[in-house]
Coordinates of C-alpha atoms in Angstrom, one line a residue:
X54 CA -23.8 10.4 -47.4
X55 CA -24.2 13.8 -48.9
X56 CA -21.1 16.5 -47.2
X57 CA -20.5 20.1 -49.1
X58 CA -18.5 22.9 -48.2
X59 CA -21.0 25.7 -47.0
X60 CA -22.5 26.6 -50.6
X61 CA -19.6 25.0 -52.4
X62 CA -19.8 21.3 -53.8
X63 CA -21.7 18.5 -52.2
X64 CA -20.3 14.9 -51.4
X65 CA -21.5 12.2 -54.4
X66 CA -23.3 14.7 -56.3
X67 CA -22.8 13.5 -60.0
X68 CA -24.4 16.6 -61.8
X69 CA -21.6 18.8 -60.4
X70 CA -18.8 16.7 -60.3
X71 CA -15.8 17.1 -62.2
X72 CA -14.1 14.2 -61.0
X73 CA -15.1 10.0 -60.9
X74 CA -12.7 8.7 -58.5
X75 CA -12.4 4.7 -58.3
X76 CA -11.6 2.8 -55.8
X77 CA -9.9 -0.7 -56.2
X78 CA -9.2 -3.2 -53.4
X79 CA -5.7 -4.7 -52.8
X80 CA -6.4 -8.1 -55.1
X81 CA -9.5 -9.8 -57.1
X82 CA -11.2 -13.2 -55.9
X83 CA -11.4 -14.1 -52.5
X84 CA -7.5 -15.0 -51.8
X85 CA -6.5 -11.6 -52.8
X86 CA -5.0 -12.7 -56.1
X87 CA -5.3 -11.5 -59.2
X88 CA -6.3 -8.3 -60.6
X89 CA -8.0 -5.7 -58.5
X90 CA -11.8 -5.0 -58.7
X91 CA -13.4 -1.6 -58.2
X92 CA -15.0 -1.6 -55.4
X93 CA -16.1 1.8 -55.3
X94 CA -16.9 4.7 -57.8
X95 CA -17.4 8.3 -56.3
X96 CA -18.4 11.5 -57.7
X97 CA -15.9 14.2 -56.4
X98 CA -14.9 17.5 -56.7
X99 CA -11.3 18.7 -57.7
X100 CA -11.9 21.8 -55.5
X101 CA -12.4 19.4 -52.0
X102 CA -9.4 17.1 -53.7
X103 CA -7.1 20.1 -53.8
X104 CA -7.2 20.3 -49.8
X105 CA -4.7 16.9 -50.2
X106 CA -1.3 17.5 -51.9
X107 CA -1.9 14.4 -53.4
X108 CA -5.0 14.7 -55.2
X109 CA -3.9 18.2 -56.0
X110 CA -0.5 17.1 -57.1
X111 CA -2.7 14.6 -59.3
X112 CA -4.9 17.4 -60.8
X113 CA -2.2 20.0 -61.7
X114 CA -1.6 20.3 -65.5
X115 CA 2.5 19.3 -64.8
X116 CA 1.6 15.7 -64.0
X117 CA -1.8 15.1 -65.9
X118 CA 0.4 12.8 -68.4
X119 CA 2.8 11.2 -65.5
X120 CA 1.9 7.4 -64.6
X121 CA 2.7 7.0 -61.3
X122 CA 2.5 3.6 -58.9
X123 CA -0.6 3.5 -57.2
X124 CA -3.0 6.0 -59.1
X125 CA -3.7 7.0 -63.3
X126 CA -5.2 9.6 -64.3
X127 CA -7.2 10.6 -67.5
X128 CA -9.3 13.2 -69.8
X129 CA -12.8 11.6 -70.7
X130 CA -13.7 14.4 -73.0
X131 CA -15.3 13.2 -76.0
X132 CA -15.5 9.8 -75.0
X133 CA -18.2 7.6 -73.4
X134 CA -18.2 8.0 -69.8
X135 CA -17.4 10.9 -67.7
X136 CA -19.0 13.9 -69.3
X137 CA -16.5 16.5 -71.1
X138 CA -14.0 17.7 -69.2
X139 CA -14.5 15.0 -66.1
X140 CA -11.3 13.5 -64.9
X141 CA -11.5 9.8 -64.1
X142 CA -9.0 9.0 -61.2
X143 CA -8.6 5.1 -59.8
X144 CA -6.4 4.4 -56.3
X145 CA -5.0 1.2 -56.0
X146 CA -4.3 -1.4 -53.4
X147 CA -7.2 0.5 -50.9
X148 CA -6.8 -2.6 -48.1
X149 CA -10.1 -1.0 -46.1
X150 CA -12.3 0.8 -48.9
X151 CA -14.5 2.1 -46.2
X152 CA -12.0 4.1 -44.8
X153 CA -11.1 5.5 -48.2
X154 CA -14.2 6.7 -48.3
X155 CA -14.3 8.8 -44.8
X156 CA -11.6 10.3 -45.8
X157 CA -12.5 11.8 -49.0
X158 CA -15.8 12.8 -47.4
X159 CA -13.5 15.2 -44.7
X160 CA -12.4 16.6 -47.4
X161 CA -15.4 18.1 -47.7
X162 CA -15.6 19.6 -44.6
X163 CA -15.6 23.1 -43.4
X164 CA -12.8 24.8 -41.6
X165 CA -10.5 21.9 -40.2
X166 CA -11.6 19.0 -39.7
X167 CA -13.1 18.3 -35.8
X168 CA -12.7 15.3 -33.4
X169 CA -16.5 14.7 -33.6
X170 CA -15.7 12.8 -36.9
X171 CA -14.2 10.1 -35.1
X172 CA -15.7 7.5 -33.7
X173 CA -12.9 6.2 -31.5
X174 CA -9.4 5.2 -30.9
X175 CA -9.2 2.7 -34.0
X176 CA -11.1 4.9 -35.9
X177 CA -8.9 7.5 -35.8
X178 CA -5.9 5.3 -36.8
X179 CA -7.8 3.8 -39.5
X180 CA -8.3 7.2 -40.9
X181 CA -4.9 8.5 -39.8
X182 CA -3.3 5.8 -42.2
X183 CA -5.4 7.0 -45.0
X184 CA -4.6 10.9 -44.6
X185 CA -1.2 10.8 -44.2
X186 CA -1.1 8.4 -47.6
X187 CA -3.1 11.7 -49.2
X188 CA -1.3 14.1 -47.5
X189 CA -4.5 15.3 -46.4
X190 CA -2.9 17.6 -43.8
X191 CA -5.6 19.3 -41.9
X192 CA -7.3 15.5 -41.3
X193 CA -3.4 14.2 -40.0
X194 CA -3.7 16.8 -37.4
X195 CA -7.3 16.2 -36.6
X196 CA -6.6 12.4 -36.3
X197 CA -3.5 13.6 -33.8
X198 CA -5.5 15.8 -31.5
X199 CA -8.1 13.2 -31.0
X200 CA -5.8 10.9 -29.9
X201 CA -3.8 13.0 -27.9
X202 CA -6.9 14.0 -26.0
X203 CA -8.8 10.8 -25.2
X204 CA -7.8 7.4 -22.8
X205 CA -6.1 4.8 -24.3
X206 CA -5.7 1.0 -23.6
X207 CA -2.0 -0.6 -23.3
X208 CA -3.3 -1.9 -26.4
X209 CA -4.4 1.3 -28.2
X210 CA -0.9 2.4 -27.0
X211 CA 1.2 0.2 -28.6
X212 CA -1.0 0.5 -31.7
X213 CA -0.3 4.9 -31.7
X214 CA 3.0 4.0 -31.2
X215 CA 3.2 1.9 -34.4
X216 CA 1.0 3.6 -36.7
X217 CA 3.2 6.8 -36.0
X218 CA 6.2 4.7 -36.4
X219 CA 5.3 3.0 -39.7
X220 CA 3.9 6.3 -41.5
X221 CA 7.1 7.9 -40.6
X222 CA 5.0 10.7 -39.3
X223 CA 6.2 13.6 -36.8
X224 CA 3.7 13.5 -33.8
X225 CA 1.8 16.3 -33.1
X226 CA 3.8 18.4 -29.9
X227 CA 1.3 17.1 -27.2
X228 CA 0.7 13.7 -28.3
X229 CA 4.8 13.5 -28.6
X230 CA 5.0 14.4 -25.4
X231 CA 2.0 11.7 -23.9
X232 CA 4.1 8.8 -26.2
X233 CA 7.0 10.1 -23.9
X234 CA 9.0 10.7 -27.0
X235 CA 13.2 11.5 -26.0
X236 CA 12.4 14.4 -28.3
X237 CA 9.4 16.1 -26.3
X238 CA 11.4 16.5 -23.1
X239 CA 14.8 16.8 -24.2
X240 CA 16.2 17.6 -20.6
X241 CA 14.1 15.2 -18.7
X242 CA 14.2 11.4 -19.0
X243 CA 11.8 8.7 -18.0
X244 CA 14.1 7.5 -15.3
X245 CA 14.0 10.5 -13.8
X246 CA 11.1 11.1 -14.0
X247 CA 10.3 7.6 -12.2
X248 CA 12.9 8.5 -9.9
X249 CA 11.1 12.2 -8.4
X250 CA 7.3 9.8 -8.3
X251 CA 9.0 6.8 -6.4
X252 CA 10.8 9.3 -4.1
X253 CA 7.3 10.5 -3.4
X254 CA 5.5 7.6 -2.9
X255 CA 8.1 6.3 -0.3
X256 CA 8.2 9.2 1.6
X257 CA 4.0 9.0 1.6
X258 CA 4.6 5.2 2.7
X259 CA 6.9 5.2 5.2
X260 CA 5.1 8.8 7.5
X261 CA 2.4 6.3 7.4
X262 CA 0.2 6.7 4.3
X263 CA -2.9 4.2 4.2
X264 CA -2.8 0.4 2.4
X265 CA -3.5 1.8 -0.6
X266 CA -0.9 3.5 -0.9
X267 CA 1.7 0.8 0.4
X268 CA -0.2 -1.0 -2.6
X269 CA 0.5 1.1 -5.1
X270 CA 4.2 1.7 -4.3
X271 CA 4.9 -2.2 -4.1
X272 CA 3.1 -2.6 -7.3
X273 CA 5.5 0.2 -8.9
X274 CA 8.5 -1.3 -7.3
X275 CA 7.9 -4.9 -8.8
X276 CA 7.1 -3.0 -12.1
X277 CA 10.3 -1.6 -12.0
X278 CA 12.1 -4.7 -11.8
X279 CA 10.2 -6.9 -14.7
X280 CA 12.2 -8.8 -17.2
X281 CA 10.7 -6.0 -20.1
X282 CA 12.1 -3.3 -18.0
X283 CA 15.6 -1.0 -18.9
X284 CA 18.2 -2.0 -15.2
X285 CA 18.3 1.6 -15.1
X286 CA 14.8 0.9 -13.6
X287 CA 15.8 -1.6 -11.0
X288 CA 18.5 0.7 -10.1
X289 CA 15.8 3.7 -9.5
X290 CA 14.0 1.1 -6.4
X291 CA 17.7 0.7 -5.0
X292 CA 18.7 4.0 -5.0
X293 CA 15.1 5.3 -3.6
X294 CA 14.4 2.6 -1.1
X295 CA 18.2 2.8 0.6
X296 CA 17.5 6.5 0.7
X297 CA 14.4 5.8 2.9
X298 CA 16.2 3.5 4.5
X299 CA 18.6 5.6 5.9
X300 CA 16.4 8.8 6.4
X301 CA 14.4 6.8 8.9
X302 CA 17.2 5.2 10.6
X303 CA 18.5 8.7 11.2
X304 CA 15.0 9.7 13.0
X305 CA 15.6 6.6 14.5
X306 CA 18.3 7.7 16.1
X307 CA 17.6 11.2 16.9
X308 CA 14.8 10.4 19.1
X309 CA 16.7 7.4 20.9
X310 CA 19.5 9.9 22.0
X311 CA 16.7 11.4 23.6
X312 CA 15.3 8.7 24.6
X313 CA 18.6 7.4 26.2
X314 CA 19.8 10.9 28.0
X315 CA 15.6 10.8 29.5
X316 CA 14.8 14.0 27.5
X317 CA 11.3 14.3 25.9
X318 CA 11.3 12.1 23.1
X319 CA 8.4 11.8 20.3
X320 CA 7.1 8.2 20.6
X321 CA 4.9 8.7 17.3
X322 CA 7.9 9.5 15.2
X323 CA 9.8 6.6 16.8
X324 CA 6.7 4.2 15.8
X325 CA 6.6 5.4 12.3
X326 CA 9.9 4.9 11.5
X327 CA 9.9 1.4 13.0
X328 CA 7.0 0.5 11.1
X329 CA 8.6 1.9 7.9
X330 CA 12.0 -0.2 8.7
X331 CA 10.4 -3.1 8.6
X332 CA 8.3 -2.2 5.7
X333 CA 10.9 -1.4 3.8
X334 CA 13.3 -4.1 4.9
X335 CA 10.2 -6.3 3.5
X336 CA 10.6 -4.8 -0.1
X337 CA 14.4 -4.7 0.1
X338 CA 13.9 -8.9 0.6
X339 CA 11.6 -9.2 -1.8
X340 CA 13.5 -7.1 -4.6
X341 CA 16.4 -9.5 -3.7
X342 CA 18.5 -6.7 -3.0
X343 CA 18.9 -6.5 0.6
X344 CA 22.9 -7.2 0.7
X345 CA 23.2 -3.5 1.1
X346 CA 21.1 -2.9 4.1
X347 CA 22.7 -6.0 6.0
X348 CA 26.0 -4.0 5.0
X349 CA 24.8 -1.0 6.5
X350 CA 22.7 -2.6 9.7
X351 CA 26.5 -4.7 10.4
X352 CA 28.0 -1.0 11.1
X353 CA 25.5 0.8 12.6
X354 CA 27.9 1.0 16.2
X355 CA 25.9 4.0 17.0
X356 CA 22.4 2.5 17.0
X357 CA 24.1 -0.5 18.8
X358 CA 25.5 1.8 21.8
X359 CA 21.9 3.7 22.0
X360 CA 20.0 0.6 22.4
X361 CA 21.9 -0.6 25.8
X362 CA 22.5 3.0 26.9
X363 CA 19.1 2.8 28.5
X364 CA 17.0 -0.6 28.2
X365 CA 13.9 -0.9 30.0
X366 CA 11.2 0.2 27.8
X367 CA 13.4 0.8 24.8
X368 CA 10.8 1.4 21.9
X369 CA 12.9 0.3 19.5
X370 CA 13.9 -3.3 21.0
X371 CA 11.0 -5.5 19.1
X372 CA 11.4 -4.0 15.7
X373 CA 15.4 -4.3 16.2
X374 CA 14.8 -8.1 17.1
X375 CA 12.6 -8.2 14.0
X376 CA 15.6 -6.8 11.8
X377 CA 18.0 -8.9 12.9
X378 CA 15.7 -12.3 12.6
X379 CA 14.8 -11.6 9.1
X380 CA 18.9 -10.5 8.5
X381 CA 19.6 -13.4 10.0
X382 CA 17.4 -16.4 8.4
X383 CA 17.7 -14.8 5.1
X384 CA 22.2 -15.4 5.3
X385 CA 21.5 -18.7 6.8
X386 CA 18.7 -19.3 3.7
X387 CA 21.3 -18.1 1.3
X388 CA 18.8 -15.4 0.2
X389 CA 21.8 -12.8 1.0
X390 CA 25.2 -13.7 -0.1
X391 CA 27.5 -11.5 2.4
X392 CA 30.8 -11.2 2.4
X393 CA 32.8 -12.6 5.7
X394 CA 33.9 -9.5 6.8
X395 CA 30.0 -8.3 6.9
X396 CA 29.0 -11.0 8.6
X397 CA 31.5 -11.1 10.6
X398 CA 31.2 -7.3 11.5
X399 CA 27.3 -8.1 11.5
X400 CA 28.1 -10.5 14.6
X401 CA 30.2 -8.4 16.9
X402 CA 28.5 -5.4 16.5
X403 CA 24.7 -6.7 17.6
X404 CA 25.6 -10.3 19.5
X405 CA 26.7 -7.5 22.7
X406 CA 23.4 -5.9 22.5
X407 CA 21.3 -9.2 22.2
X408 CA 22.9 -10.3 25.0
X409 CA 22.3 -7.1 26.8
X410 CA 18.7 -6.8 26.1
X411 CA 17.8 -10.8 26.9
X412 CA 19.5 -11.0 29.9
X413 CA 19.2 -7.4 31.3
X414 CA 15.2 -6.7 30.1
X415 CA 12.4 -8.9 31.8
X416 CA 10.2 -7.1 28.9
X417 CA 12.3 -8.8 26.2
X418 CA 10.5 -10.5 23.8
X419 CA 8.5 -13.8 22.8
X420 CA 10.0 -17.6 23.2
X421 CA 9.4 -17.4 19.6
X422 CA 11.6 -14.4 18.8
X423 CA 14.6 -16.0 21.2
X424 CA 14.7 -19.2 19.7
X425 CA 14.6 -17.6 15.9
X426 CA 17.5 -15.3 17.1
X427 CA 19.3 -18.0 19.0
X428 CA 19.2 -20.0 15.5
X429 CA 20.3 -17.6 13.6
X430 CA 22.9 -16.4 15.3
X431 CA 24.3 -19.9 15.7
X432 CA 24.1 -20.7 11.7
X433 CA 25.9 -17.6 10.6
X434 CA 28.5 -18.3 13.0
X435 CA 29.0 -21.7 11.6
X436 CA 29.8 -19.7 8.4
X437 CA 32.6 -17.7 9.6
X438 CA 36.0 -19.5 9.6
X439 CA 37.6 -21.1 12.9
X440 CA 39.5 -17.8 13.6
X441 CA 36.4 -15.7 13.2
X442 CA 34.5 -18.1 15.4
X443 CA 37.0 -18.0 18.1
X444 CA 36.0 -14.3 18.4
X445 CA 32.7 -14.6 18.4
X446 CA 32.4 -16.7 21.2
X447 CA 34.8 -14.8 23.7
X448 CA 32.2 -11.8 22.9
X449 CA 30.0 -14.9 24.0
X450 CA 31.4 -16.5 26.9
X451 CA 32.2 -12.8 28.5
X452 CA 28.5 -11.1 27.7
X453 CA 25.9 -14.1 28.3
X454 CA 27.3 -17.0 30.0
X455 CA 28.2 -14.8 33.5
X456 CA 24.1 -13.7 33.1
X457 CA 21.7 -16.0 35.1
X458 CA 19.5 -16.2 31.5
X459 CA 22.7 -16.8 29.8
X460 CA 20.7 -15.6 26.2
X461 CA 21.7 -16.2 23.9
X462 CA 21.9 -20.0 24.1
X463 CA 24.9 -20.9 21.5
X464 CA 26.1 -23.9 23.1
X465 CA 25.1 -25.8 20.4
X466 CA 28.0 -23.8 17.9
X467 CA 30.3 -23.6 20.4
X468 CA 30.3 -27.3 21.3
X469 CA 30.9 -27.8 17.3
X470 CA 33.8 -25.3 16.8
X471 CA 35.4 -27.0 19.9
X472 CA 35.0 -30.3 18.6
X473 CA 36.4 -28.5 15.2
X474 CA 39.5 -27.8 17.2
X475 CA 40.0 -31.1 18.6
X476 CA 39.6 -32.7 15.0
X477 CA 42.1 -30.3 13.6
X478 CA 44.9 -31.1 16.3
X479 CA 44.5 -34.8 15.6
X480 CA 45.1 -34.2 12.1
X481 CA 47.8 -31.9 12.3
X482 CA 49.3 -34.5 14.8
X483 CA 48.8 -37.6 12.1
X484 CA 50.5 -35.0 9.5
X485 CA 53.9 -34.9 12.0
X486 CA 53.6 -38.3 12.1
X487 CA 53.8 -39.5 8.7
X488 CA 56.1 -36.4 8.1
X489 CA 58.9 -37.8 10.8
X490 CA 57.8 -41.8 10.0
X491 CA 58.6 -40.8 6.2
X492 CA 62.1 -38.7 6.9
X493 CA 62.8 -42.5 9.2
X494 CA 62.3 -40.1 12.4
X495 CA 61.2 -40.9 15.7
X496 CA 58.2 -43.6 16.4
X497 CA 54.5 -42.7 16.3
X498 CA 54.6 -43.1 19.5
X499 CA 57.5 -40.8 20.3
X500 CA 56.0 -37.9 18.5
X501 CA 52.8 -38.3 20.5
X502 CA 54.0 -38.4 23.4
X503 CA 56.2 -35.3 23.2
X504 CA 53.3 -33.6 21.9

């Protein structure tokens, strides 16, 4: 391959050449041992070599007699050889000889040298590695602006991000900025920058955006959440899905106090925000971070009073029965570890409005639905100490058993905290006992019948 500068010298041409450079590989024989063979001679110009500092740092008269590791230099005049005045260069240790060459052939190019030289990503790394050993400037740049402009693989990625690293070599401003280098945007960060997208894409989601984009934000939110991934991640999803959360829960609201004082209320609003509850009640489960929203679901006493303000035809009745199933199943699962006092709270707050809703709508949901709430209900008050319990079922006894549907059916609870009871008074009697028989008291009998 024959390159020249405009009218200046041309590529391999050995009549003009003032300079033999060889090339050496890395080690002789096949294993890489031994002494380095030349693998390539070239016929070169000092006037292209002088575009690389090194070459030109070579050339200049204040290092012509300087050994230095890597490359020698020497005068063939008057020897066999080189003609007179020809300088014979060699470069060591070239691992990829090929790309050696390339490189000194750019040198011979016009102007700067332009993207068309490259053939593609790996290309332009391979001869990247090379001009930044030469301090072949122009070509660095060249190398940079290719890369910066075209697509790259994961894989390609990781290998930009390494060559950069391991030549110690300042990226150019825009490719800086597409590694998502701290330095390129000093006062923005990559969490926050995840932060303003995710906000985005939720908001899309949860006014009713098509599949593809409920897709895209579930397959960002598990992203977010991998092993490889910074917390600060993981704590972007929280932060952005509770915010939905209670955004829609808020147009929830607004449109049920309309809804329950018989003002003109926007059923498509209502809809959408259902169907983004239970959307993003869905992710919240399946992030395994859903101990907040039970929190927050256990004291909403506003959303409890609107739904038995005015029942029939409530539009908000199936998706609250869907909420409280999945809130439910997942504490009796163990898939949400909440404290008593949220369970607790959790209980009394929605157990009055179950039993309103059951009892009082002939609209209220499946067999299904009933017995899945009637479950639940009854294992998370088998959590709750004996004290707790006794609460639970006053709320009970006073809102369901007085109702000709008495819903919901928690007999089955009830009839174990009472046997509970029972248990505990014989064993607190057998304590006396022993106590009194111990002290030389009164008889067993004596004790029990006074008590």
């Amino acid at each position: 391959m024959v390159m020249g500068m405009g009218c200046g010298p041309r590529f391999g041409d050995d009549q003009t050449s003032d300079v033999v450079l060889n090339l050496k590989g890395v080690g002789g024989g096949e294993d890489g041992e031994g002494a380095p063979e030349v693998v390539s001679t070239l016929f070169v110009h000092s006037k292209a070599l002088r575009r690389s500092e090194f070459f030109d740092a070579r050339l200049s008269e204040r290092w012509s007699s300087a050994a230095e590791a890597g490359c020698s230099g020497s005068s063939n005049s008057g020897k066999s050889g080189p003609g007179a005045g020809v300088v014979e260069l060699t470069l060591d240790k070239c691992k990829d000889p090929q790309t050696y060459v390339r490189c000194i052939q750019l040198l011979y190019v016009p102007d700067r040298v332009k993207h068309t030289c490259f053939v593609d990503v790996q290309d332009a790394l391979n001869i990247l590695e090379v001009a930044a050993e030469l301090l072949f400037h122009d070509c660095v740049a060249a190398c940079m602006r290719y890369l910066e402009s075209v697509p790259w693989t994961p894989g390609q990625e990781s290998s930009i991000r390494a060559c950069v690293s391991n030549l110690h070599l300042l990226p150019s401003e825009d490719l800086q900025a597409r590694l998502c280098s701290p330095e390129s945007v000093p006062d923005v960060k990559p969490v926050d920058i995840m932060q303003g997208v995710l906000g985005e894409l939720l908001t899309l989601v949860t006014n009713g955006a098509t599949s593809k984009a409920r897709e895209i934000t579930e397959k960002v939110l598990l992203g977010n959440v991998q092993p490889a991934t910074s917390t600060a991640f993981a704590t972007v999803n929280e932060v952005a899905l509770f915010k939905e959360l209670q955004g829609n829960l808020e147009i929830l609201k607004v449109q049920l106090r309309k809804f329950a004082n018989f003002f003109s209320w926007n059923g498509h609003q209502v809809s959408v925000a259902c169907s983004a509850l239970r959307w993003l009640l869905d992710e919240l489960f399946t992030l395994q971070i859903a101990d907040e929203a039970v929190r927050m679901f256990s004291e909403e006493k506003e959303l409890a009073q609107l739904m038995v303000t005015r029942i029939y035809q409530n539009p908000f009745t199936e998706t609250l029965f869907f909420i409280l199933v999945r809130m439910l199943q997942a504490l009796q699962k163990g898939e949400v570890l909440s404290p008593r006092s949220v369970r607790l709270t959790l209980l009394t707050t929605w157990l009055p409005v179950v039993a309103k809703l059951g009892n009082d709508d002939e609209n209220f949901g499946h067999d299904e639905i009933q017995r899945s709430l009637e479950d639940g209900l009854g294992a998370v008050v088998e959590t709750l100490p004996m004290v707790d319990q006794e609460l639970i079922f006053r709320i009970w006894i006073g809102a369901c058993l007085k109702c000709r549907k008495a819903f919901p059916d928690l007999s089955e609870a009830f009839e174990s905290w009472c046997s509970k009871l029972r248990q505990a008074h014989r064993e607190s009697d057998l304590e006396r006992v022993a106590d009194l028989m111990e002290r030389g008291g009164s008889s067993c009998s004596e004790v029990l019948s006074s008590n």
